[in-house]
Amino acid sequence: MEASGTSGTPGTSDAAGSVRPTAAPPLTERQRERRRRILHATARLACRGGFEAVQMREVAESSQVALGTLYRYFPSKVHLLVATMHDQLERLHGTLRKSPPTGDTAADRVAQTLMRAFGALQREPRLAEAMARALTFADRGVSPEVDQVSRQTTAIILDAMGGLENPTPEQLSAIRVIEHTWHSTLITWLAGRASLTQVRVDIETVCRLIDVTEAGARGRAPRPGSVASG
């Protein structure tokens, strides 16, 4: 049996009886190419018909893999669509590195970056809707794929901030809040409950957290009433 691309990783039991996931062996070039075909086929189907159009049998046929092989890589279409979102974000990250944002502050650059990401999703609303629904439906079994999406989004934000290598806990917390807001605005926009202007305002507002935490990383001023040590 071929190694799974992202899911179905076996585990080993420790002395307490709990299961620890074991790292999957690296994919071969042939397996990576097969995985790419699967993700591209998924994106094409979603672009045409959204979440409902992504059926495992059709993905298998379109990507020219056996249905059983597809299920070894991705146990469900939720796994598949979340992995597709990670793939789309990786592609976007490559584009952003070639043409980085130009804002004066880190907050400006991150807001500009996320609006560019939003614009890319806006051009393919059915694909965006399918991926957003999959993220919403994802349970603990899809945690590895969801974590990949989160790590990729964090990497995009850190690059926009200026390639920050050692973010503080406060900066990482701000990034998580920004990610949550970006995801939420995407869902509300797709549902027709928010305009593009509202999305931009919300993104620009939450990105101001970056400037606040950046100032804190340089050293916070003593709070009123605090006693300086010495």
Short mmCIF file of C-alpha atoms in Angstrom, two decimals:
data_model
loop_
_atom_site.label_atom_id
_atom_site.label_comp_id
_atom_site.label_asym_id
_atom_site.label_seq_id
_atom_site.Cartn_x
_atom_site.Cartn_y
_atom_site.Cartn_z
CA MET A 1 0.00 0.00 0.00
CA GLU A 2 1.24 3.46 -0.88
CA ALA A 3 1.98 5.97 1.86
CA SER A 4 -0.74 8.50 2.54
CA GLY A 5 -0.10 12.03 1.36
CA THR A 6 -1.54 13.85 4.36
CA SER A 7 -3.96 11.65 6.22
CA GLY A 8 -4.49 8.22 7.69
CA THR A 9 -1.15 8.29 9.46
CA PRO A 10 -0.76 5.21 11.68
CA GLY A 11 0.15 5.55 15.33
CA THR A 12 2.06 3.77 18.03
CA SER A 13 0.89 3.21 21.59
CA ASP A 14 2.88 4.32 24.60
CA ALA A 15 2.97 2.69 28.03
CA ALA A 16 -0.22 4.52 29.05
CA GLY A 17 -2.05 3.16 26.06
CA SER A 18 -2.46 6.50 24.26
CA VAL A 19 -1.79 6.63 20.54
CA ARG A 20 0.95 8.87 19.22
CA PRO A 21 0.88 9.59 15.48
CA THR A 22 4.00 8.49 13.65
CA ALA A 23 5.53 10.56 10.92
CA ALA A 24 4.60 9.43 7.43
CA PRO A 25 7.54 8.56 5.18
CA PRO A 26 8.42 11.20 2.56
CA LEU A 27 6.48 10.93 -0.68
CA THR A 28 8.27 9.79 -3.78
CA GLU A 29 8.30 12.06 -6.82
CA ARG A 30 5.66 9.85 -8.43
CA GLN A 31 3.44 10.15 -5.35
CA ARG A 32 3.92 13.94 -5.22
CA GLU A 33 2.90 14.21 -8.86
CA ARG A 34 -0.17 12.05 -8.21
CA ARG A 35 -1.09 14.22 -5.24
CA ARG A 36 -0.72 17.38 -7.35
CA ARG A 37 -3.05 15.93 -9.98
CA ILE A 38 -5.63 15.13 -7.30
CA LEU A 39 -5.54 18.64 -5.85
CA HIS A 40 -5.70 20.31 -9.26
CA ALA A 41 -8.67 18.13 -10.26
CA THR A 42 -10.40 19.04 -6.99
CA ALA A 43 -9.89 22.74 -7.63
CA ARG A 44 -11.26 22.44 -11.18
CA LEU A 45 -14.40 20.64 -10.02
CA ALA A 46 -14.95 23.12 -7.19
CA CYS A 47 -14.51 26.07 -9.55
CA ARG A 48 -17.29 24.68 -11.74
CA GLY A 49 -19.80 23.64 -9.10
CA GLY A 50 -18.66 24.42 -5.57
CA PHE A 51 -18.68 22.03 -2.62
CA GLU A 52 -21.35 19.68 -4.01
CA ALA A 53 -19.46 19.23 -7.29
CA VAL A 54 -16.48 17.69 -5.52
CA GLN A 55 -17.31 13.98 -5.50
CA MET A 56 -14.56 11.50 -4.73
CA ARG A 57 -15.29 9.30 -7.75
CA GLU A 58 -15.18 12.27 -10.12
CA VAL A 59 -11.95 13.53 -8.55
CA ALA A 60 -10.41 10.08 -9.03
CA GLU A 61 -11.49 9.92 -12.66
CA SER A 62 -10.38 13.47 -13.42
CA SER A 63 -6.96 12.96 -11.81
CA GLN A 64 -6.55 9.50 -13.35
CA VAL A 65 -6.05 7.64 -10.09
CA ALA A 66 -7.89 4.66 -8.68
CA LEU A 67 -10.66 5.50 -6.22
CA GLY A 68 -8.98 3.39 -3.55
CA THR A 69 -5.73 5.30 -4.05
CA LEU A 70 -7.56 8.61 -3.67
CA TYR A 71 -9.03 7.46 -0.35
CA ARG A 72 -5.57 6.48 0.89
CA TYR A 73 -4.39 10.03 0.26
CA PHE A 74 -7.56 11.75 1.44
CA PRO A 75 -10.15 9.84 3.55
CA SER A 76 -12.97 12.29 2.71
CA LYS A 77 -13.76 15.28 0.56
CA VAL A 78 -13.40 17.53 3.60
CA HIS A 79 -9.78 16.35 3.94
CA LEU A 80 -9.41 16.87 0.21
CA LEU A 81 -10.79 20.43 0.11
CA VAL A 82 -8.84 21.58 3.16
CA ALA A 83 -5.67 20.22 1.53
CA THR A 84 -6.69 22.07 -1.64
CA MET A 85 -6.88 25.31 0.36
CA HIS A 86 -3.36 24.69 1.65
CA ASP A 87 -2.21 24.15 -1.92
CA GLN A 88 -3.88 27.38 -3.07
CA LEU A 89 -2.25 29.31 -0.22
CA GLU A 90 1.16 27.86 -1.11
CA ARG A 91 0.71 29.11 -4.66
CA LEU A 92 -0.36 32.52 -3.41
CA HIS A 93 2.67 32.66 -1.11
CA GLY A 94 4.95 32.07 -4.07
CA THR A 95 3.28 34.91 -5.97
CA LEU A 96 3.55 37.26 -2.99
CA ARG A 97 7.25 36.53 -2.62
CA LYS A 98 7.79 37.60 -6.23
CA SER A 99 5.72 40.75 -5.70
CA PRO A 100 5.77 41.61 -1.99
CA PRO A 101 3.45 44.20 -0.41
CA THR A 102 4.67 47.80 -0.25
CA GLY A 103 2.90 49.33 2.76
CA ASP A 104 4.76 51.67 5.10
CA THR A 105 4.01 49.66 8.24
CA ALA A 106 3.78 45.96 9.01
CA ALA A 107 0.04 46.35 9.57
CA ASP A 108 -0.36 48.01 6.15
CA ARG A 109 1.61 45.24 4.44
CA VAL A 110 -0.32 42.43 6.11
CA ALA A 111 -3.67 44.07 5.31
CA GLN A 112 -2.58 44.52 1.70
CA THR A 113 -1.45 40.89 1.53
CA LEU A 114 -4.69 39.51 2.95
CA MET A 115 -6.77 41.64 0.61
CA ARG A 116 -4.74 40.29 -2.31
CA ALA A 117 -5.46 36.79 -1.03
CA PHE A 118 -9.11 37.72 -0.75
CA GLY A 119 -9.06 39.04 -4.31
CA ALA A 120 -7.66 35.72 -5.56
CA LEU A 121 -10.50 33.87 -3.83
CA GLN A 122 -13.00 36.41 -5.12
CA ARG A 123 -12.07 35.48 -8.69
CA GLU A 124 -13.13 31.87 -8.00
CA PRO A 125 -16.04 32.21 -5.55
CA ARG A 126 -17.25 28.62 -5.94
CA LEU A 127 -13.83 27.26 -5.10
CA ALA A 128 -13.57 29.69 -2.17
CA GLU A 129 -17.00 28.61 -0.92
CA ALA A 130 -16.09 24.92 -1.16
CA MET A 131 -12.83 25.36 0.75
CA ALA A 132 -14.46 27.57 3.41
CA ARG A 133 -17.24 25.03 3.95
CA ALA A 134 -14.69 22.26 4.31
CA LEU A 135 -12.82 24.24 6.97
CA THR A 136 -16.09 24.83 8.79
CA PHE A 137 -17.02 21.12 8.68
CA ALA A 138 -13.54 19.89 9.65
CA ASP A 139 -13.44 17.88 12.88
CA ARG A 140 -10.49 16.49 14.84
CA GLY A 141 -9.84 13.92 12.15
CA VAL A 142 -8.90 16.72 9.76
CA SER A 143 -6.61 18.47 12.24
CA PRO A 144 -3.36 17.79 10.30
CA GLU A 145 -4.76 19.44 7.15
CA VAL A 146 -6.26 22.36 9.12
CA ASP A 147 -2.94 22.86 10.90
CA GLN A 148 -1.19 23.03 7.52
CA VAL A 149 -3.58 25.76 6.39
CA SER A 150 -2.94 27.69 9.61
CA ARG A 151 0.84 27.34 9.34
CA GLN A 152 0.78 28.48 5.72
CA THR A 153 -1.36 31.51 6.58
CA THR A 154 0.98 32.36 9.46
CA ALA A 155 3.98 32.12 7.13
CA ILE A 156 2.32 34.50 4.66
CA ILE A 157 1.60 37.01 7.44
CA LEU A 158 5.11 36.77 8.89
CA ASP A 159 6.63 37.38 5.45
CA ALA A 160 4.40 40.42 4.99
CA MET A 161 5.53 41.70 8.39
CA GLY A 162 9.09 41.69 7.10
CA GLY A 163 10.23 38.12 7.49
CA LEU A 164 9.94 38.04 11.28
CA GLU A 165 11.92 35.01 12.46
CA ASN A 166 11.30 35.01 16.21
CA PRO A 167 7.82 36.40 16.88
CA THR A 168 6.87 37.00 20.51
CA PRO A 169 3.90 35.18 22.06
CA GLU A 170 1.93 38.44 21.79
CA GLN A 171 2.72 38.71 18.08
CA LEU A 172 1.70 35.10 17.48
CA SER A 173 -1.53 35.75 19.36
CA ALA A 174 -2.21 38.78 17.15
CA ILE A 175 -1.56 36.66 14.06
CA ARG A 176 -4.06 34.05 15.25
CA VAL A 177 -6.71 36.75 15.76
CA ILE A 178 -5.98 38.09 12.28
CA GLU A 179 -6.33 34.59 10.79
CA HIS A 180 -9.67 34.09 12.56
CA THR A 181 -10.92 37.46 11.32
CA TRP A 182 -9.80 36.78 7.76
CA HIS A 183 -11.56 33.41 7.75
CA SER A 184 -14.71 34.92 9.29
CA THR A 185 -14.86 37.77 6.77
CA LEU A 186 -14.46 35.28 3.93
CA ILE A 187 -17.44 33.28 5.20
CA THR A 188 -19.64 36.34 5.73
CA TRP A 189 -18.74 37.70 2.28
CA LEU A 190 -19.49 34.37 0.61
CA ALA A 191 -22.85 34.29 2.39
CA GLY A 192 -23.68 37.78 1.11
CA ARG A 193 -23.70 39.26 4.61
CA ALA A 194 -20.71 41.57 4.12
CA SER A 195 -19.61 43.85 1.30
CA LEU A 196 -16.05 44.00 0.00
CA THR A 197 -15.74 47.42 1.66
CA GLN A 198 -16.74 45.93 5.02
CA VAL A 199 -14.24 43.13 4.54
CA ARG A 200 -11.45 45.62 3.86
CA VAL A 201 -12.32 47.73 6.90
CA ASP A 202 -12.39 44.67 9.18
CA ILE A 203 -9.06 43.38 7.85
CA GLU A 204 -7.37 46.77 8.15
CA THR A 205 -8.75 47.19 11.67
CA VAL A 206 -7.58 43.82 13.00
CA CYS A 207 -4.15 44.24 11.39
CA ARG A 208 -3.52 47.21 13.66
CA LEU A 209 -2.86 44.62 16.34
CA ILE A 210 0.46 44.02 14.60
CA ASP A 211 1.69 47.55 15.27
CA VAL A 212 0.55 47.29 18.89
CA THR A 213 2.41 44.02 19.50
CA GLU A 214 5.42 45.24 17.51
CA ALA A 215 5.71 48.19 19.88
CA GLY A 216 5.40 45.79 22.80
CA ALA A 217 8.20 43.63 21.41
CA ARG A 218 10.51 46.67 21.50
CA GLY A 219 9.72 47.17 25.17
CA ARG A 220 6.53 48.18 26.89
CA ALA A 221 6.24 51.41 28.83
CA PRO A 222 5.45 50.87 32.52
CA ARG A 223 1.73 50.72 33.16
CA PRO A 224 0.17 53.44 35.35
CA GLY A 225 0.61 52.55 39.00
CA SER A 226 3.30 49.96 38.36
CA VAL A 227 6.45 49.98 40.48
CA ALA A 228 9.75 49.98 38.64
CA SER A 229 12.28 47.48 39.84
CA GLY A 230 15.67 48.69 40.81
#
